[in-house]
PDB file of C-alpha atoms in Angstrom:
ATOM      1  CA  SER A   1      54.019 121.333 243.878  1.00  0.00           C
ATOM      2  CA  ARG A   2      54.907 122.829 240.482  1.00  0.00           C
ATOM      3  CA  PRO A   3      53.912 126.255 239.319  1.00  0.00           C
ATOM      4  CA  GLY A   4      50.142 126.153 238.224  1.00  0.00           C
ATOM      5  CA  GLN A   5      49.499 122.934 240.125  1.00  0.00           C
ATOM      6  CA  GLN A   6      48.283 124.976 243.383  1.00  0.00           C
ATOM      7  CA  GLY A   7      45.896 126.811 241.209  1.00  0.00           C
ATOM      8  CA  LEU A   8      44.601 123.360 239.578  1.00  0.00           C
ATOM      9  CA  GLN A   9      44.116 121.760 242.799  1.00  0.00           C
ATOM     10  CA  SER A  10      42.342 124.647 244.413  1.00  0.00           C
ATOM     11  CA  LEU A  11      39.806 124.583 241.314  1.00  0.00           C
ATOM     12  CA  LEU A  12      39.369 120.814 241.684  1.00  0.00           C
ATOM     13  CA  ARG A  13      38.642 121.606 245.399  1.00  0.00           C
ATOM     14  CA  ARG A  14      36.028 124.123 244.495  1.00  0.00           C
ATOM     15  CA  MET A  15      34.331 121.783 241.762  1.00  0.00           C
ATOM     16  CA  ALA A  16      34.216 119.209 244.292  1.00  0.00           C
ATOM     17  CA  THR A  17      32.349 121.203 246.698  1.00  0.00           C
ATOM     18  CA  ALA A  18      29.962 122.353 244.216  1.00  0.00           C
ATOM     19  CA  HIS A  19      29.454 118.829 243.241  1.00  0.00           C
ATOM     20  CA  HIS A  20      28.974 117.592 247.201  1.00  0.00           C
ATOM     21  CA  LEU A  21      26.733 120.521 247.846  1.00  0.00           C
ATOM     22  CA  ASP A  22      24.319 119.271 244.920  1.00  0.00           C
ATOM     23  CA  ARG A  23      24.253 115.836 246.851  1.00  0.00           C
ATOM     24  CA  LEU A  24      23.039 117.064 250.133  1.00  0.00           C
ATOM     25  CA  PRO A  25      19.446 117.066 251.099  1.00  0.00           C
ATOM     26  CA  ALA A  26      17.435 120.142 249.982  1.00  0.00           C
ATOM     27  CA  GLU A  27      16.748 121.403 253.509  1.00  0.00           C
ATOM     28  CA  GLU A  28      20.694 121.189 254.073  1.00  0.00           C
ATOM     29  CA  GLN A  29      21.509 122.754 250.579  1.00  0.00           C
ATOM     30  CA  SER A  30      19.445 125.851 251.652  1.00  0.00           C
ATOM     31  CA  ALA A  31      21.535 126.731 254.830  1.00  0.00           C
ATOM     32  CA  PRO A  32      23.057 130.144 254.097  1.00  0.00           C
ATOM     33  CA  PRO A  33      26.499 129.167 254.927  1.00  0.00           C
ATOM     34  CA  LEU A  34      26.310 126.264 252.183  1.00  0.00           C
ATOM     35  CA  GLN A  35      24.861 128.715 249.731  1.00  0.00           C
ATOM     36  CA  MET A  36      27.567 130.821 250.256  1.00  0.00           C
ATOM     37  CA  LEU A  37      29.946 128.010 249.575  1.00  0.00           C
ATOM     38  CA  ARG A  38      27.880 127.507 246.483  1.00  0.00           C
ATOM     39  CA  ALA A  39      28.338 131.126 245.211  1.00  0.00           C
ATOM     40  CA  GLN A  40      31.888 130.581 245.889  1.00  0.00           C
ATOM     41  CA  ALA A  41      32.227 127.830 243.716  1.00  0.00           C
ATOM     42  CA  LEU A  42      30.052 129.143 241.086  1.00  0.00           C
ATOM     43  CA  ARG A  43      32.111 132.215 240.706  1.00  0.00           C
ATOM     44  CA  SER A  44      35.423 130.177 240.435  1.00  0.00           C
ATOM     45  CA  ALA A  45      33.668 128.461 237.520  1.00  0.00           C
ATOM     46  CA  SER A  46      32.799 131.749 235.948  1.00  0.00           C
ATOM     47  CA  ARG A  47      29.512 131.852 236.804  1.00  0.00           C
ATOM     48  CA  GLU A  48      29.377 135.345 238.339  1.00  0.00           C
ATOM     49  CA  ASN A  49      25.663 136.077 237.667  1.00  0.00           C
ATOM     50  CA  GLU A  50      24.362 132.905 239.279  1.00  0.00           C
ATOM     51  CA  ALA A  51      26.844 133.491 242.157  1.00  0.00           C
ATOM     52  CA  VAL A  52      25.491 137.035 242.473  1.00  0.00           C
ATOM     53  CA  ASP A  53      21.789 136.008 242.470  1.00  0.00           C
ATOM     54  CA  ILE A  54      22.656 133.217 245.407  1.00  0.00           C
ATOM     55  CA  LEU A  55      24.101 135.959 247.407  1.00  0.00           C
ATOM     56  CA  SER A  56      21.278 138.203 246.980  1.00  0.00           C
ATOM     57  CA  LYS A  57      18.942 135.617 248.231  1.00  0.00           C
ATOM     58  CA  VAL A  58      21.113 134.726 251.271  1.00  0.00           C
ATOM     59  CA  GLU A  59      21.272 138.263 252.122  1.00  0.00           C
ATOM     60  CA  LYS A  60      17.506 138.717 252.133  1.00  0.00           C
ATOM     61  CA  SER A  61      17.232 136.035 254.463  1.00  0.00           C
ATOM     62  CA  ALA A  62      20.098 137.260 256.704  1.00  0.00           C
ATOM     63  CA  ALA A  63      18.283 139.998 258.358  1.00  0.00           C
ATOM     64  CA  GLY A  64      19.680 140.880 261.737  1.00  0.00           C
ATOM     65  CA  ASP A  65      22.324 138.102 261.613  1.00  0.00           C
ATOM     66  CA  PRO A  66      25.493 140.464 261.995  1.00  0.00           C
ATOM     67  CA  ARG A  67      27.795 137.356 261.566  1.00  0.00           C
ATOM     68  CA  LEU A  68      26.240 136.133 258.329  1.00  0.00           C
ATOM     69  CA  LEU A  69      26.094 139.765 256.650  1.00  0.00           C
ATOM     70  CA  TYR A  70      29.690 140.417 257.678  1.00  0.00           C
ATOM     71  CA  SER A  71      30.665 137.305 255.883  1.00  0.00           C
ATOM     72  CA  LEU A  72      28.556 138.206 252.848  1.00  0.00           C
ATOM     73  CA  GLY A  73      30.167 141.761 252.942  1.00  0.00           C
ATOM     74  CA  MET A  74      33.615 140.089 253.193  1.00  0.00           C
ATOM     75  CA  ILE A  75      32.898 137.614 249.809  1.00  0.00           C
ATOM     76  CA  PHE A  76      31.485 140.937 248.019  1.00  0.00           C
ATOM     77  CA  ALA A  77      34.637 142.840 248.980  1.00  0.00           C
ATOM     78  CA  ASP A  78      36.764 139.872 247.861  1.00  0.00           C
ATOM     79  CA  TRP A  79      34.891 139.989 244.564  1.00  0.00           C
ATOM     80  CA  LYS A  80      35.504 143.814 244.229  1.00  0.00           C
ATOM     81  CA  ARG A  81      31.715 144.507 244.500  1.00  0.00           C
ATOM     82  CA  TYR A  82      32.418 147.300 246.783  1.00  0.00           C
ATOM     83  CA  ALA A  83      28.727 148.596 246.832  1.00  0.00           C
ATOM     84  CA  ASP A  84      27.242 145.420 247.460  1.00  0.00           C
ATOM     85  CA  ALA A  85      29.847 144.869 250.146  1.00  0.00           C
ATOM     86  CA  GLU A  86      28.871 148.231 251.700  1.00  0.00           C
ATOM     87  CA  ARG A  87      25.201 147.245 251.657  1.00  0.00           C
ATOM     88  CA  ALA A  88      25.904 143.942 253.728  1.00  0.00           C
ATOM     89  CA  PHE A  89      28.229 145.600 256.176  1.00  0.00           C
ATOM     90  CA  SER A  90      25.738 148.472 256.517  1.00  0.00           C
ATOM     91  CA  GLN A  91      23.013 145.808 257.569  1.00  0.00           C
ATOM     92  CA  ALA A  92      25.610 144.049 259.839  1.00  0.00           C
ATOM     93  CA  LEU A  93      26.403 147.290 261.611  1.00  0.00           C
ATOM     94  CA  GLU A  94      22.592 147.826 262.240  1.00  0.00           C
ATOM     95  CA  ALA A  95      22.538 144.457 264.151  1.00  0.00           C
ATOM     96  CA  ALA A  96      26.034 145.317 265.699  1.00  0.00           C
ATOM     97  CA  PRO A  97      26.569 148.729 266.043  1.00  0.00           C
ATOM     98  CA  ALA A  98      29.941 148.935 268.041  1.00  0.00           C
ATOM     99  CA  ASN A  99      31.713 146.033 266.239  1.00  0.00           C
ATOM    100  CA  PHE A 100      35.155 147.295 265.199  1.00  0.00           C
ATOM    101  CA  ASP A 101      35.590 144.899 262.203  1.00  0.00           C
ATOM    102  CA  ILE A 102      32.308 145.808 260.812  1.00  0.00           C
ATOM    103  CA  LEU A 103      32.997 149.535 260.920  1.00  0.00           C
ATOM    104  CA  TYR A 104      36.385 149.297 259.624  1.00  0.00           C
ATOM    105  CA  ASN A 105      35.321 147.166 256.630  1.00  0.00           C
ATOM    106  CA  LEU A 106      32.270 149.004 255.956  1.00  0.00           C
ATOM    107  CA  GLY A 107      34.614 152.149 255.949  1.00  0.00           C
ATOM    108  CA  LEU A 108      36.916 150.330 253.469  1.00  0.00           C
ATOM    109  CA  ALA A 109      33.933 149.157 251.236  1.00  0.00           C
ATOM    110  CA  ALA A 110      32.481 152.716 251.236  1.00  0.00           C
ATOM    111  CA  LEU A 111      36.125 154.057 250.258  1.00  0.00           C
ATOM    112  CA  ARG A 112      36.599 151.679 247.419  1.00  0.00           C
ATOM    113  CA  ALA A 113      32.835 152.197 246.142  1.00  0.00           C
ATOM    114  CA  GLY A 114      33.911 156.072 245.958  1.00  0.00           C
ATOM    115  CA  HIS A 115      31.298 156.991 248.699  1.00  0.00           C
ATOM    116  CA  PHE A 116      33.804 158.942 250.725  1.00  0.00           C
ATOM    117  CA  ASP A 117      31.580 160.906 253.038  1.00  0.00           C
ATOM    118  CA  ARG A 118      30.144 157.709 254.131  1.00  0.00           C
ATOM    119  CA  ALA A 119      33.838 156.238 254.580  1.00  0.00           C
ATOM    120  CA  LYS A 120      34.505 159.088 256.627  1.00  0.00           C
ATOM    121  CA  GLU A 121      31.944 158.981 258.959  1.00  0.00           C
ATOM    122  CA  VAL A 122      32.358 155.232 259.708  1.00  0.00           C
ATOM    123  CA  LEU A 123      36.033 155.085 259.971  1.00  0.00           C
ATOM    124  CA  GLU A 124      36.069 158.130 262.519  1.00  0.00           C
ATOM    125  CA  ILE A 125      33.789 156.107 264.660  1.00  0.00           C
ATOM    126  CA  ALA A 126      35.997 153.062 264.079  1.00  0.00           C
ATOM    127  CA  GLN A 127      39.104 155.506 265.055  1.00  0.00           C
ATOM    128  CA  ARG A 128      37.404 156.608 268.096  1.00  0.00           C
ATOM    129  CA  GLN A 129      37.424 152.814 269.064  1.00  0.00           C
ATOM    130  CA  GLN A 130      40.803 152.039 268.147  1.00  0.00           C
ATOM    131  CA  PRO A 131      42.974 155.634 267.714  1.00  0.00           C
ATOM    132  CA  ARG A 132      46.289 153.325 267.262  1.00  0.00           C
ATOM    133  CA  ASP A 133      45.266 151.031 264.400  1.00  0.00           C
ATOM    134  CA  VAL A 134      47.751 151.867 261.717  1.00  0.00           C
ATOM    135  CA  ASP A 135      45.729 150.426 258.730  1.00  0.00           C
ATOM    136  CA  LEU A 136      42.647 152.217 259.951  1.00  0.00           C
ATOM    137  CA  LEU A 137      44.827 155.644 260.181  1.00  0.00           C
ATOM    138  CA  GLN A 138      46.065 155.174 256.565  1.00  0.00           C
ATOM    139  CA  ASN A 139      42.751 154.517 255.236  1.00  0.00           C
ATOM    140  CA  LEU A 140      41.264 157.166 256.920  1.00  0.00           C
ATOM    141  CA  ALA A 141      44.176 159.311 255.554  1.00  0.00           C
ATOM    142  CA  ARG A 142      43.222 158.045 251.861  1.00  0.00           C
ATOM    143  CA  VAL A 143      39.517 159.128 252.548  1.00  0.00           C
ATOM    144  CA  TYR A 144      40.739 162.608 253.545  1.00  0.00           C
ATOM    145  CA  ALA A 145      43.005 162.988 250.583  1.00  0.00           C
ATOM    146  CA  GLU A 146      40.027 161.776 248.415  1.00  0.00           C
ATOM    147  CA  ARG A 147      38.083 164.749 249.914  1.00  0.00           C
ATOM    148  CA  HIS A 148      40.725 166.887 249.175  1.00  0.00           C
ATOM    149  CA  GLN A 149      41.638 167.607 253.083  1.00  0.00           C
ATOM    150  CA  GLN A 150      45.298 166.973 252.564  1.00  0.00           C
ATOM    151  CA  ASP A 151      45.999 168.777 255.909  1.00  0.00           C
ATOM    152  CA  GLN A 152      43.860 166.202 257.771  1.00  0.00           C
ATOM    153  CA  ALA A 153      45.465 163.190 255.747  1.00  0.00           C
ATOM    154  CA  ILE A 154      48.935 164.187 256.616  1.00  0.00           C
ATOM    155  CA  VAL A 155      48.038 164.670 260.372  1.00  0.00           C
ATOM    156  CA  LEU A 156      46.623 160.790 260.198  1.00  0.00           C
ATOM    157  CA  LEU A 157      49.867 159.634 258.240  1.00  0.00           C
ATOM    158  CA  VAL A 158      52.295 161.403 260.608  1.00  0.00           C
ATOM    159  CA  GLU A 159      50.478 159.746 263.687  1.00  0.00           C
ATOM    160  CA  ALA A 160      50.697 156.187 261.789  1.00  0.00           C
ATOM    161  CA  GLU A 161      54.159 156.651 261.118  1.00  0.00           C
ATOM    162  CA  LYS A 162      54.872 157.514 265.023  1.00  0.00           C
ATOM    163  CA  ILE A 163      53.026 154.351 265.989  1.00  0.00           C
ATOM    164  CA  ALA A 164      54.654 152.201 263.693  1.00  0.00           C
ATOM    165  CA  PRO A 165      57.940 153.632 262.624  1.00  0.00           C
ATOM    166  CA  ASP A 166      59.294 150.527 261.109  1.00  0.00           C
ATOM    167  CA  ARG A 167      56.595 149.982 258.493  1.00  0.00           C
ATOM    168  CA  PRO A 168      57.458 151.184 255.342  1.00  0.00           C
ATOM    169  CA  ASP A 169      54.266 151.020 253.864  1.00  0.00           C
ATOM    170  CA  ILE A 170      53.194 154.057 255.314  1.00  0.00           C
ATOM    171  CA  GLN A 171      53.558 156.593 252.740  1.00  0.00           C
ATOM    172  CA  MET A 172      52.500 160.464 252.406  1.00  0.00           C
ATOM    173  CA  PHE A 173      50.386 161.439 249.674  1.00  0.00           C
TER     174      PHE A 173
END
């Protein structure tokens, strides 16, 4: 495909999705996964406020469903709405407290939202589950650096470098 054509095709697919969702019976349209698709289509059409309203309603109906709340968190994180992502991941964590993916993404959302104490708390729990996860070590090091704890950050980065010596993206602060 030619440059720019892929973006156009993606836009057309999203528009078709939104159009198709409107044609479904009302009881099917209200299903949370379809509402999440609708929100993504609306955001793609530069209608972010409507999209966020839909996701807020889905979030209220998703209480106790860790998979749905995790998906919401991922959407909010993708949209760079980190405080919203942190909230959705926190709710998911209540329902699935030992889930590494939820812990890790909650920590990232908290880090990006500037909530460094929460990020530290959650990423340290995740680290106990997977102490050799290089990406986790790097992000926990970022948290320590933001908290002006450079010594701890350096220890984690050295450990990450030992685990994955061929990864050029491991950098000292």
